[in-house]
Rosetta silent file (secondary structure, phi, psi, omega in degrees, C-alpha in Angstrom):
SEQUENCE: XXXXXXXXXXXXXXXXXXXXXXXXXXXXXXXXXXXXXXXXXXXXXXXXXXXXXXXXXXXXXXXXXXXXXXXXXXXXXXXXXXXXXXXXXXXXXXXXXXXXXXXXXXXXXXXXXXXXXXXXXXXXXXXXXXXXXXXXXXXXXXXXXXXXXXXXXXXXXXXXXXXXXXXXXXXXXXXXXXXXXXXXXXXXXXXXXXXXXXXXXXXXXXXXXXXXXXXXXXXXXXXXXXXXXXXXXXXXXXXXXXXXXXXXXXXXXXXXXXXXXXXX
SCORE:     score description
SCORE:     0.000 S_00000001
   1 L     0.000  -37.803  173.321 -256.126  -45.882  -64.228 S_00000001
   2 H   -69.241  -30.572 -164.004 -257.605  -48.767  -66.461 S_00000001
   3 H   -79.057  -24.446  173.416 -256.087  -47.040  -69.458 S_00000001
   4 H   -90.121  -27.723 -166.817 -252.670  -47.568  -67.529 S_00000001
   5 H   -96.181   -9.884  176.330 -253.129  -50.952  -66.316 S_00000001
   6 H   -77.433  -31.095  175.798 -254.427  -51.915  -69.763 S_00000001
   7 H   -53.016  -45.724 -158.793 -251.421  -50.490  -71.130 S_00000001
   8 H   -89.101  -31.228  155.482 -249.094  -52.381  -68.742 S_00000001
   9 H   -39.894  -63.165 -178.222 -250.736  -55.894  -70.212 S_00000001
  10 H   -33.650  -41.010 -156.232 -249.763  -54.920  -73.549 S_00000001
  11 L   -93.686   40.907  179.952 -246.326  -54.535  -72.122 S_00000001
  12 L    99.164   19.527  160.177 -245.643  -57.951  -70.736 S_00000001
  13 L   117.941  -16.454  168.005 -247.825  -58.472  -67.893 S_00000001
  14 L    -4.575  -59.110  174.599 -247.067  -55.153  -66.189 S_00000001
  15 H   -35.920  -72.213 -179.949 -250.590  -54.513  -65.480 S_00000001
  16 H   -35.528  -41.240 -164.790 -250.881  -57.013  -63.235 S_00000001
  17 H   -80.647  -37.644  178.632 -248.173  -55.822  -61.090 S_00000001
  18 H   -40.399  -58.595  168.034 -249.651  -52.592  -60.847 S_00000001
  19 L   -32.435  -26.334  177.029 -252.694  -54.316  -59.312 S_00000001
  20 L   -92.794    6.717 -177.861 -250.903  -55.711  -57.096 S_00000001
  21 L   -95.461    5.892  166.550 -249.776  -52.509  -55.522 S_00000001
  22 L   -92.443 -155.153 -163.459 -253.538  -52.549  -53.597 S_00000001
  23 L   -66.529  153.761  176.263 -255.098  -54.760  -51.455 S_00000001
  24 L    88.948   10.787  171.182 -253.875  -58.312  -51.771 S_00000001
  25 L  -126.315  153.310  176.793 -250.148  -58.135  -52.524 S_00000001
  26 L    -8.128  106.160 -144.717 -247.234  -59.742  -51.319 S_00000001
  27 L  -106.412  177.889  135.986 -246.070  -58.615  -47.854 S_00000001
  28 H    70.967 -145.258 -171.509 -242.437  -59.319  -46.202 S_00000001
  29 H   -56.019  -53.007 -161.501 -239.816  -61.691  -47.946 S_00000001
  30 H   -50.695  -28.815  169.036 -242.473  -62.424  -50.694 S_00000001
  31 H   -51.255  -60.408 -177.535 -242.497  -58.979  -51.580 S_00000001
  32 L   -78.291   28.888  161.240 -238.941  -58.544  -52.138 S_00000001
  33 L  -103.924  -55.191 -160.179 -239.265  -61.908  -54.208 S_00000001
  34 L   -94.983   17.246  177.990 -241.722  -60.206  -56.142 S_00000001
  35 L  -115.036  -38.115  177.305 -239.844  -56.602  -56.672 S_00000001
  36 L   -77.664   17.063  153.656 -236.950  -58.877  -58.125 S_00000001
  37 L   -93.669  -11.411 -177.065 -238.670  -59.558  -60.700 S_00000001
  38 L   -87.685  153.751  175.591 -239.694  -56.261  -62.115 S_00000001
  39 L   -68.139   54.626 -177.876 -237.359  -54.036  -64.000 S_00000001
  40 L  -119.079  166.553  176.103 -236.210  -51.547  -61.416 S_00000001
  41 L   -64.843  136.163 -157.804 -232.929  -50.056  -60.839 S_00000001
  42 H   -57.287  -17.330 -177.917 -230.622  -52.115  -58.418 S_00000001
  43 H   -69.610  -53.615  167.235 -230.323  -49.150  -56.072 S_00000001
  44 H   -56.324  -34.056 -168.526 -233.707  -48.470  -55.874 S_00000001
  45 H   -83.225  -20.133  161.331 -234.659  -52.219  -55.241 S_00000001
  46 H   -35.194  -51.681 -169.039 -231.719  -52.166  -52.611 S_00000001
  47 H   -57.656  -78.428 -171.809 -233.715  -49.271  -51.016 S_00000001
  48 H   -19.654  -77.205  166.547 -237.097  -51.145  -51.428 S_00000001
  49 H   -16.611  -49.438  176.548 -235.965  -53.857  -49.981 S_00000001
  50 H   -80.222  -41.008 -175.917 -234.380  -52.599  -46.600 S_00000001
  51 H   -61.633  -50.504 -141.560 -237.851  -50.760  -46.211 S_00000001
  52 H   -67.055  -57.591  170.473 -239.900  -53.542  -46.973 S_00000001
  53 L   -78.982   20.404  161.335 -237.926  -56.088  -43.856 S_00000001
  54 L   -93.143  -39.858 -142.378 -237.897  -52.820  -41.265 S_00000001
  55 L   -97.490   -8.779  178.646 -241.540  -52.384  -42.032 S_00000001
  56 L   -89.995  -28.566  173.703 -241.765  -56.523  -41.280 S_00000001
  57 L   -88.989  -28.759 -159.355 -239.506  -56.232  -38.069 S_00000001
  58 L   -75.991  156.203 -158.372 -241.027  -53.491  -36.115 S_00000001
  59 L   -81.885  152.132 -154.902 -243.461  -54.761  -33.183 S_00000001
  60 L   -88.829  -38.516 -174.318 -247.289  -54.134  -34.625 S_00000001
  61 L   -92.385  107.034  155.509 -247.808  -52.678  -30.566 S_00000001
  62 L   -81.051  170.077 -172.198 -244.929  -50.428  -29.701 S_00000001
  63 L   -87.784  166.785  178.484 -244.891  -50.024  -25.855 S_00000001
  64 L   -80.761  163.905 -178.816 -246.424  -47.150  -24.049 S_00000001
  65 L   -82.076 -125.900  166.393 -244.855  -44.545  -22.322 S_00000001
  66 L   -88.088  -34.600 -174.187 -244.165  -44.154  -19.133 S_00000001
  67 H   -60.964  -78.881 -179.623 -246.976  -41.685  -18.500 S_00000001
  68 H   -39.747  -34.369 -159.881 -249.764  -43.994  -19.764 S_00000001
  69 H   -68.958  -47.826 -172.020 -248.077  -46.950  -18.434 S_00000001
  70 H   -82.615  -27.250  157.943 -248.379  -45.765  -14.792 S_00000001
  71 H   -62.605  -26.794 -159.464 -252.134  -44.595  -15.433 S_00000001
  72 L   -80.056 -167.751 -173.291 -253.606  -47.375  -16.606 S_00000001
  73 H   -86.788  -21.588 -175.998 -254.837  -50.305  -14.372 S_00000001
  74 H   -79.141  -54.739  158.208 -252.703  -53.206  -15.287 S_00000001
  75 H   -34.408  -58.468  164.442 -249.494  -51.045  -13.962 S_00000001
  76 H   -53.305  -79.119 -171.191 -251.064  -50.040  -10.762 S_00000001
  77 H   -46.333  -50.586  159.524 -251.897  -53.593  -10.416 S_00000001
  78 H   -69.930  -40.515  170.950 -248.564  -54.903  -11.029 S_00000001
  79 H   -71.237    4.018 -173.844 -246.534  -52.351   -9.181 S_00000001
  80 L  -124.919   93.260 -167.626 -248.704  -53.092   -5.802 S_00000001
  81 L   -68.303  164.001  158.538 -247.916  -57.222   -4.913 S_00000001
  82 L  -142.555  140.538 -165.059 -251.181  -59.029   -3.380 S_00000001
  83 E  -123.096  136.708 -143.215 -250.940  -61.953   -2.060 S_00000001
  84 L   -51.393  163.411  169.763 -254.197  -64.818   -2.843 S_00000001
  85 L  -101.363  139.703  168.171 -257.370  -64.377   -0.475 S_00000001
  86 L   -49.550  165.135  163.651 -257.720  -67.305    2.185 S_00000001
  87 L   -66.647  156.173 -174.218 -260.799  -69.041    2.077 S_00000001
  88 L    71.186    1.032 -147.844 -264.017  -67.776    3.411 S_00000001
  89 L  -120.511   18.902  126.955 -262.916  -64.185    2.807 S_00000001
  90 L    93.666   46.108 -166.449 -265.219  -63.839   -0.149 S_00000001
  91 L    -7.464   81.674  165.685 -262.240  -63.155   -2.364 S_00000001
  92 L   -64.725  148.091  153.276 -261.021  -60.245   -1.316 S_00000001
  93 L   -93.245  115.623  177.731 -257.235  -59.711   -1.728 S_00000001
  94 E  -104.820  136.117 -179.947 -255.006  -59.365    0.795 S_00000001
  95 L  -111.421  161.359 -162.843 -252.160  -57.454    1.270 S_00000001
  96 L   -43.872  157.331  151.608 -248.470  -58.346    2.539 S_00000001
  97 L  -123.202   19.896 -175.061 -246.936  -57.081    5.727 S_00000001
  98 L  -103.509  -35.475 -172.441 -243.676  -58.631    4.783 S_00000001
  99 L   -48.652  116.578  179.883 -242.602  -56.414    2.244 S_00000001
 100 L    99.235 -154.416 -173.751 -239.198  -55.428    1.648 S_00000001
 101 L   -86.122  150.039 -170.054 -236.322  -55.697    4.441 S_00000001
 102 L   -64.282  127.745 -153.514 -236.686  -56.328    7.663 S_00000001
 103 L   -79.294   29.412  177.784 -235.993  -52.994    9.333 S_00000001
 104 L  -143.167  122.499  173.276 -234.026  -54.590   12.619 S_00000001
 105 L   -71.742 -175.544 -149.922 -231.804  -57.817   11.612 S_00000001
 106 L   -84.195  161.225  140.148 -231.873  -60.902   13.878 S_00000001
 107 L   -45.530  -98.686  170.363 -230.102  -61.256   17.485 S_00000001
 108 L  -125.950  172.771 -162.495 -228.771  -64.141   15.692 S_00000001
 109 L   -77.612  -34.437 -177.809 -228.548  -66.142   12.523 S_00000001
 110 L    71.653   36.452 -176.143 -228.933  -69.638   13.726 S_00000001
 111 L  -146.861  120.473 -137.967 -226.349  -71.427   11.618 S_00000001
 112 L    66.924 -167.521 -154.918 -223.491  -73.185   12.540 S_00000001
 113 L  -137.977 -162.101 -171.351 -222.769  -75.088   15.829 S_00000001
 114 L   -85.783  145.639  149.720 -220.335  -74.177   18.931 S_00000001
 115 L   -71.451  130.414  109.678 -216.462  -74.676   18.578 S_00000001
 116 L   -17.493  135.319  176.100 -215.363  -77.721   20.505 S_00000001
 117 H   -66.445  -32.926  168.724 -212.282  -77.930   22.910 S_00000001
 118 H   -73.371  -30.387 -125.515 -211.415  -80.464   20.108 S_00000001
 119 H  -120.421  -35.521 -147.581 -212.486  -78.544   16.993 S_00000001
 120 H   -94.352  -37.161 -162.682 -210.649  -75.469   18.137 S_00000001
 121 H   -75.976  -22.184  170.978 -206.984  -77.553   19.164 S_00000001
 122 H   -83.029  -10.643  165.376 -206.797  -78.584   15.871 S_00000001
 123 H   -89.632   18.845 -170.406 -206.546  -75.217   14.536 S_00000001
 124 L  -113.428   79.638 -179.637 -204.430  -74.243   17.706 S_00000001
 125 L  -100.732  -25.597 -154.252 -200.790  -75.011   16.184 S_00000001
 126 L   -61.555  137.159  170.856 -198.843  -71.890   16.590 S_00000001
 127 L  -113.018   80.200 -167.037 -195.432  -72.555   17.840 S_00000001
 128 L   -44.691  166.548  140.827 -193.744  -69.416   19.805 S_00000001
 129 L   -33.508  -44.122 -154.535 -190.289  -68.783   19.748 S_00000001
 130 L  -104.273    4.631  175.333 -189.487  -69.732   23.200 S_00000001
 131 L    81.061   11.322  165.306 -191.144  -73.439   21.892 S_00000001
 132 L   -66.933  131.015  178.073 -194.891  -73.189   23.654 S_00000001
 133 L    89.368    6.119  157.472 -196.709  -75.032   21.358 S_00000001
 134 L   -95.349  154.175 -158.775 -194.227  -78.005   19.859 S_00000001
 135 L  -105.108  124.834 -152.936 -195.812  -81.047   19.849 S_00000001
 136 L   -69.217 -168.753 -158.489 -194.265  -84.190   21.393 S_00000001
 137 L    88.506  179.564 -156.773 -192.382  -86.515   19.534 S_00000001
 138 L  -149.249  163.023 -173.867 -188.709  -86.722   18.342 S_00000001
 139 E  -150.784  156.258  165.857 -186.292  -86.857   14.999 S_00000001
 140 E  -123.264  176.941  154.237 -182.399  -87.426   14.055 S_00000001
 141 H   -29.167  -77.295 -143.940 -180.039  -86.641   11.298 S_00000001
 142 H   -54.220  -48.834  169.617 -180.134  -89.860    9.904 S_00000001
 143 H   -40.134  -56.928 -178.119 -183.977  -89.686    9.628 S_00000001
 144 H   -70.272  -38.341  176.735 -184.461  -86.360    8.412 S_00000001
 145 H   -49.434  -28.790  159.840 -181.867  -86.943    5.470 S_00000001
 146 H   -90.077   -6.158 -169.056 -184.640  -89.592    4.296 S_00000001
 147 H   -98.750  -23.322  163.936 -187.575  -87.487    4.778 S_00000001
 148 H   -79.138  -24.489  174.997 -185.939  -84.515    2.687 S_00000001
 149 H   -47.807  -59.842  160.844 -184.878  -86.804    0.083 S_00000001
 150 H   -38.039  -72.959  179.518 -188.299  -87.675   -0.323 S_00000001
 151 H  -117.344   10.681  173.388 -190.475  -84.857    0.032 S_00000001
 152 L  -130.802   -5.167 -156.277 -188.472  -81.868   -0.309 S_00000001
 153 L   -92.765   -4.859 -156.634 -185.357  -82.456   -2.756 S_00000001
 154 L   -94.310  -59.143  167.426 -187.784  -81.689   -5.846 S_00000001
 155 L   -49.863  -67.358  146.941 -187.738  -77.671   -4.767 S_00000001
 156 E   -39.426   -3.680 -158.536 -184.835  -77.554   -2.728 S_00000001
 157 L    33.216 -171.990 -165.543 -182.209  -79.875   -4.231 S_00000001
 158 L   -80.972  -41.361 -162.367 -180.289  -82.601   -2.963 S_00000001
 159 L   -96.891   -1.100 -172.358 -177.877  -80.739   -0.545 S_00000001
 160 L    59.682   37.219  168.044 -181.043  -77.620   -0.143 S_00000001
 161 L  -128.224   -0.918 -167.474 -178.728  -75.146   -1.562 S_00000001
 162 L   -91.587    9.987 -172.784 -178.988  -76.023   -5.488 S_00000001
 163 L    74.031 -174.078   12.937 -183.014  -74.759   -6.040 S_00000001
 164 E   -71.117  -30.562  171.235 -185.225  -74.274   -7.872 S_00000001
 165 L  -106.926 -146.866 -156.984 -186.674  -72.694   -5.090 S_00000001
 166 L   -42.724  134.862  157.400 -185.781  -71.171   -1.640 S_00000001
 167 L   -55.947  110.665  144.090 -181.952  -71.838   -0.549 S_00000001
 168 L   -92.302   -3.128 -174.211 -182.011  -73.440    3.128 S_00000001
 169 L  -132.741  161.495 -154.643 -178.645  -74.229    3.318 S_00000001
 170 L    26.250 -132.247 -178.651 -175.228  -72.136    3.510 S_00000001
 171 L   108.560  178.719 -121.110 -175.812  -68.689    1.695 S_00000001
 172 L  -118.115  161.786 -178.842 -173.176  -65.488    2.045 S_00000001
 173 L  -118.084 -172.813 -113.053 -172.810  -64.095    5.875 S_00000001
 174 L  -107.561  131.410 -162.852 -174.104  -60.781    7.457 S_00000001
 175 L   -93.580 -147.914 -164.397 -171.807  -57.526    6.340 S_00000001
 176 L   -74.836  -31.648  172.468 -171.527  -55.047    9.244 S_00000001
 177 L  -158.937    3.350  146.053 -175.409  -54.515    9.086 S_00000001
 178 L   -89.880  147.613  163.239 -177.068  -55.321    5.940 S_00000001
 179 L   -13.885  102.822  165.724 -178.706  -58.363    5.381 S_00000001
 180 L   -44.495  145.457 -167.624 -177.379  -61.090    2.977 S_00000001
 181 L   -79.013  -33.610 -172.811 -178.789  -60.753   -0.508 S_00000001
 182 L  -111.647  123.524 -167.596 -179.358  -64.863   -0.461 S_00000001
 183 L   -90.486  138.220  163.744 -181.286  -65.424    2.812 S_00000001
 184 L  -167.801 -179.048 -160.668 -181.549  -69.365    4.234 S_00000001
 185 H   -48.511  -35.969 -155.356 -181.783  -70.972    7.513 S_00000001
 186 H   -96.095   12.011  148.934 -178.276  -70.624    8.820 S_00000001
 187 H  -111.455   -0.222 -176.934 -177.947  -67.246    8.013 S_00000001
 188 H  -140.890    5.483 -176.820 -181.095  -65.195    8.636 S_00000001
 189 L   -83.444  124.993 -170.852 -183.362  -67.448   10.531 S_00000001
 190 L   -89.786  -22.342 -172.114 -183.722  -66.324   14.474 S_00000001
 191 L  -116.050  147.038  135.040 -185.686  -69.088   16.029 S_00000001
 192 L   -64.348  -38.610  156.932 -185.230  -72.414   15.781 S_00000001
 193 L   -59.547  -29.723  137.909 -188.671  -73.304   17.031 S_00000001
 194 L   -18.934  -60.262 -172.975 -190.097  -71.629   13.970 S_00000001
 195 L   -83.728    8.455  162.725 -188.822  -73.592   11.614 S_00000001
 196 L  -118.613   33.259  137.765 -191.552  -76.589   12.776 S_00000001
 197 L  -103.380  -23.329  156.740 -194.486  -74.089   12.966 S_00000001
 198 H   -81.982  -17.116 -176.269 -193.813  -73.037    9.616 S_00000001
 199 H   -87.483  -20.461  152.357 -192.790  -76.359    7.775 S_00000001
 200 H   -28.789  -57.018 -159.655 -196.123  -77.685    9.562 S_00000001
 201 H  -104.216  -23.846 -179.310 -198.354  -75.554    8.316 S_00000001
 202 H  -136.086   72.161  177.014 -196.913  -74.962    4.923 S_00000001
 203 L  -167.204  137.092    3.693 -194.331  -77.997    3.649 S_00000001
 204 L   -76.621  175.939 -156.454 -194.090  -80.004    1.876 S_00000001
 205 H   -74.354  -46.055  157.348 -195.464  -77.344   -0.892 S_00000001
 206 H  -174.018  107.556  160.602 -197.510  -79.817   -2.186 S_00000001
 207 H  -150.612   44.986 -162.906 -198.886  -81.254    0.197 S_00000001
 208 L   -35.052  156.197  174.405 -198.695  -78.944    3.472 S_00000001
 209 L    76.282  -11.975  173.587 -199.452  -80.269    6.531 S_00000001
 210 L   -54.509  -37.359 -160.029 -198.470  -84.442    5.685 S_00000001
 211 L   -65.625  108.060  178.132 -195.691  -84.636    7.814 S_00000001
 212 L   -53.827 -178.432  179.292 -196.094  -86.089   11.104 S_00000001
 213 L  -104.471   14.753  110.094 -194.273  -84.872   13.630 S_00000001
 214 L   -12.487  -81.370 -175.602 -191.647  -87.276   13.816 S_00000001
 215 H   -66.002  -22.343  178.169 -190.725  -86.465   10.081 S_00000001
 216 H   -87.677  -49.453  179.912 -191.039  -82.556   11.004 S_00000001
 217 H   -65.592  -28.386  170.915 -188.489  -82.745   13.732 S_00000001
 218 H   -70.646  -59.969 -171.760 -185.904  -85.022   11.610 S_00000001
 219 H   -64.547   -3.753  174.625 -185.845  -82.907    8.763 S_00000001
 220 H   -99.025  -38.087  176.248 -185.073  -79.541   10.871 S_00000001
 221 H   -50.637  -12.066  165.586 -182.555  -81.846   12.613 S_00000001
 222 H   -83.909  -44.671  168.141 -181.031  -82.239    9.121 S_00000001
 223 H   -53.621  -40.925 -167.413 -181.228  -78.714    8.405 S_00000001
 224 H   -63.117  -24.552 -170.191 -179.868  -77.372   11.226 S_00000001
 225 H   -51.465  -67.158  174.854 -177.023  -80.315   10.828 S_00000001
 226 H   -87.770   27.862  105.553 -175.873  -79.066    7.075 S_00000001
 227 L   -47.947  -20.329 -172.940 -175.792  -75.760    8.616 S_00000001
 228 L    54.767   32.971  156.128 -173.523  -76.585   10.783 S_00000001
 229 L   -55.445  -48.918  176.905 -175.838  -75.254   13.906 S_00000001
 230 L  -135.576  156.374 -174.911 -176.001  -78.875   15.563 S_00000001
 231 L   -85.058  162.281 -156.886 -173.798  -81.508   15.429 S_00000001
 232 L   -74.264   -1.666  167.391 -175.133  -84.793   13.232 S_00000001
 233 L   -91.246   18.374 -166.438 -175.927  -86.939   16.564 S_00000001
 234 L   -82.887  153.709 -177.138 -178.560  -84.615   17.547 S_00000001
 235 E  -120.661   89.312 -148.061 -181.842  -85.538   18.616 S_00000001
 236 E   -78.214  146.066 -170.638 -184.691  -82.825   17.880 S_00000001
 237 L  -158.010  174.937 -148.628 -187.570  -82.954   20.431 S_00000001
 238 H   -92.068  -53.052  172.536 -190.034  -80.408   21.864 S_00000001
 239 H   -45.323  -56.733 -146.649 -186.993  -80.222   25.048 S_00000001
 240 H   -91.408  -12.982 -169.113 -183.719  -79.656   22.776 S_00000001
 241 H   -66.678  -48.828 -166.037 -185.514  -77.630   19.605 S_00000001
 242 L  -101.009   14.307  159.208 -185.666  -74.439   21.592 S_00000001
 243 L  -110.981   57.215 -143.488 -182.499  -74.396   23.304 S_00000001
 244 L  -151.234   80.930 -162.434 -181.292  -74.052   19.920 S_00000001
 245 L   -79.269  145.355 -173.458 -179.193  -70.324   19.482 S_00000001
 246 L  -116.597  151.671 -167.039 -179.724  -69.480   15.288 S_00000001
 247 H   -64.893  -55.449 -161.176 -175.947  -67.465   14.173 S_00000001
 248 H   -79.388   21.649  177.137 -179.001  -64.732   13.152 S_00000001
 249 H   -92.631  -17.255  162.972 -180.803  -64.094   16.298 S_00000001
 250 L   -44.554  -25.549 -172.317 -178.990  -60.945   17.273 S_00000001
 251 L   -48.774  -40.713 -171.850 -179.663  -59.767   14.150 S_00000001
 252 L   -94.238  157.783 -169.681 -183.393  -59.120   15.064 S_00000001
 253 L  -168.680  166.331  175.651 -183.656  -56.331   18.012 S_00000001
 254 L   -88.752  134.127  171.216 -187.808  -54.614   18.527 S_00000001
 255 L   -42.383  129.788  110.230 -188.219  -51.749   16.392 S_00000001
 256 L   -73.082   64.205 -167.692 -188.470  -48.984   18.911 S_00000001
 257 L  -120.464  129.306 -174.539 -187.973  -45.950   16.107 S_00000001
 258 L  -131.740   39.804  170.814 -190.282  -43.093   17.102 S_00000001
 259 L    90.800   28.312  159.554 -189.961  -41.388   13.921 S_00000001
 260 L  -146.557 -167.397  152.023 -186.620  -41.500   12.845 S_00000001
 261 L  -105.913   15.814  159.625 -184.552  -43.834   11.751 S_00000001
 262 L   -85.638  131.653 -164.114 -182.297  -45.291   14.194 S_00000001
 263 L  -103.259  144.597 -148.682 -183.080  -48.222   15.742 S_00000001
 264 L  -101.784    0.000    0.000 -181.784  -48.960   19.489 S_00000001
């Protein structure tokens, strides 16, 4: 072995490295610093290399298995909670009675308060057909023609037949029993009283719910107007909105169909 490493002086310092393949040489990056300097073939020092940072990454502990893990004591300790010992108890460790869920829930929860006779009428809006549930106050023509101008002519157009969205005014009329393909109030709507529990709750688009009720009663007094439903001196109110016949309420009948398809 001296006869080789004596050898490898001769040949340019060689020797040295050989020496260095014992205790004391270059671990990690430095290693592969110090294998590019030596004469070996690039494949091999590719190889070298890739060994040298796996053998740098892997953990010096790998973990145990499962078997060991659950004998030994620190497992068993951790898989069992304890909760600290009080004072005086000569620290001892005590353990929970709380753990996991409770096996009966609660009567109750204890969170939130009572609905109010107030709390509840402002969510109590619904407006029947037959007009239980309009809200006093009153509208004209002349009125509504500024309040659609305003807040609805952006969707709707100017006369609320040009779009972009839903047609409310004129549209094609009712063949002997299908539907018109373009639907709008004064041909398919049945209630009159309707059309202020829905533009209440969802008009203008957006901003649902602005409109007093003033401004909600003018503008269906406009619609119904350029429908040609009521004449333009009309005055819409909680009284005259639901004596208010729509061309389409015949239209609607109750399903009674008991498994066919005729309808009475």
């Amino acid at each position: 072995m001296m006869g080789v490493s004596g050898g490898a002086r001769a040949g340019g310092g060689e020797g040295e490295g050989m020496a260095g393949w014992g205790g004391g040489r270059p671990r990690g990056r430095g290693m592969a610093r110090w294998v590019a300097g030596r004469a070996l073939p690039p494949v091999v020092f590719v190889m070298f290399v890739v060994l040298v940072l796996a053998a740098s990454c892997s953990p010096a502990d790998p973990l145990p298995d499962r078997e060991s893990a659950a004998a030994s004591p620190a497992a068993s300790a951790m898989s069992t909670p304890t909760m600290s010992a009080p004072a005086g108890s000569g620290g001892a460790s005590v353990e929970p009675t709380n753990v996991g869920p409770p096996s009966v829930g609660p009567g109750r929860f204890a969170f939130g308060t009572p609905a109010s006779p107030t709390r509840i009428a402002l969510w109590d809006i619904d407006v029947r057909p037959d007009g239980v549930g309009l809200p006093p106050g009153r509208g004209t023509v002349a009125e509504g023609a500024t309040v659609f101008t305003s807040r609805c002519v952006a969707c709707h157009g100017p006369t609320g037949s040009e779009g972009p969205f839903d047609m409310l005014v004129g549209g094609e009329p009712w063949g002997s029993r299908e539907a018109p393909r373009r639907k709008t109030i004064g041909n398919y709507w049945p209630y009159a009283t309707t059309l202020y529990d829905y533009i209440r709750r969802a008009m203008p688009q957006d901003a649902p719910g602005s409109l007093s009720a003033d401004e909600t009663y003018a503008v269906i007094a406009w619609l119904l107007a350029r429908n040609g439903i009521v004449h333009d001196d009309v005055v819409m109110d909680a009284a005259s909105l639901p004596a208010v016949v729509m061309p389409a309420h015949g239209r609607f009948v109750p399903d009674d169909r008991r498994g066919g398809a005729e309808v009475r």
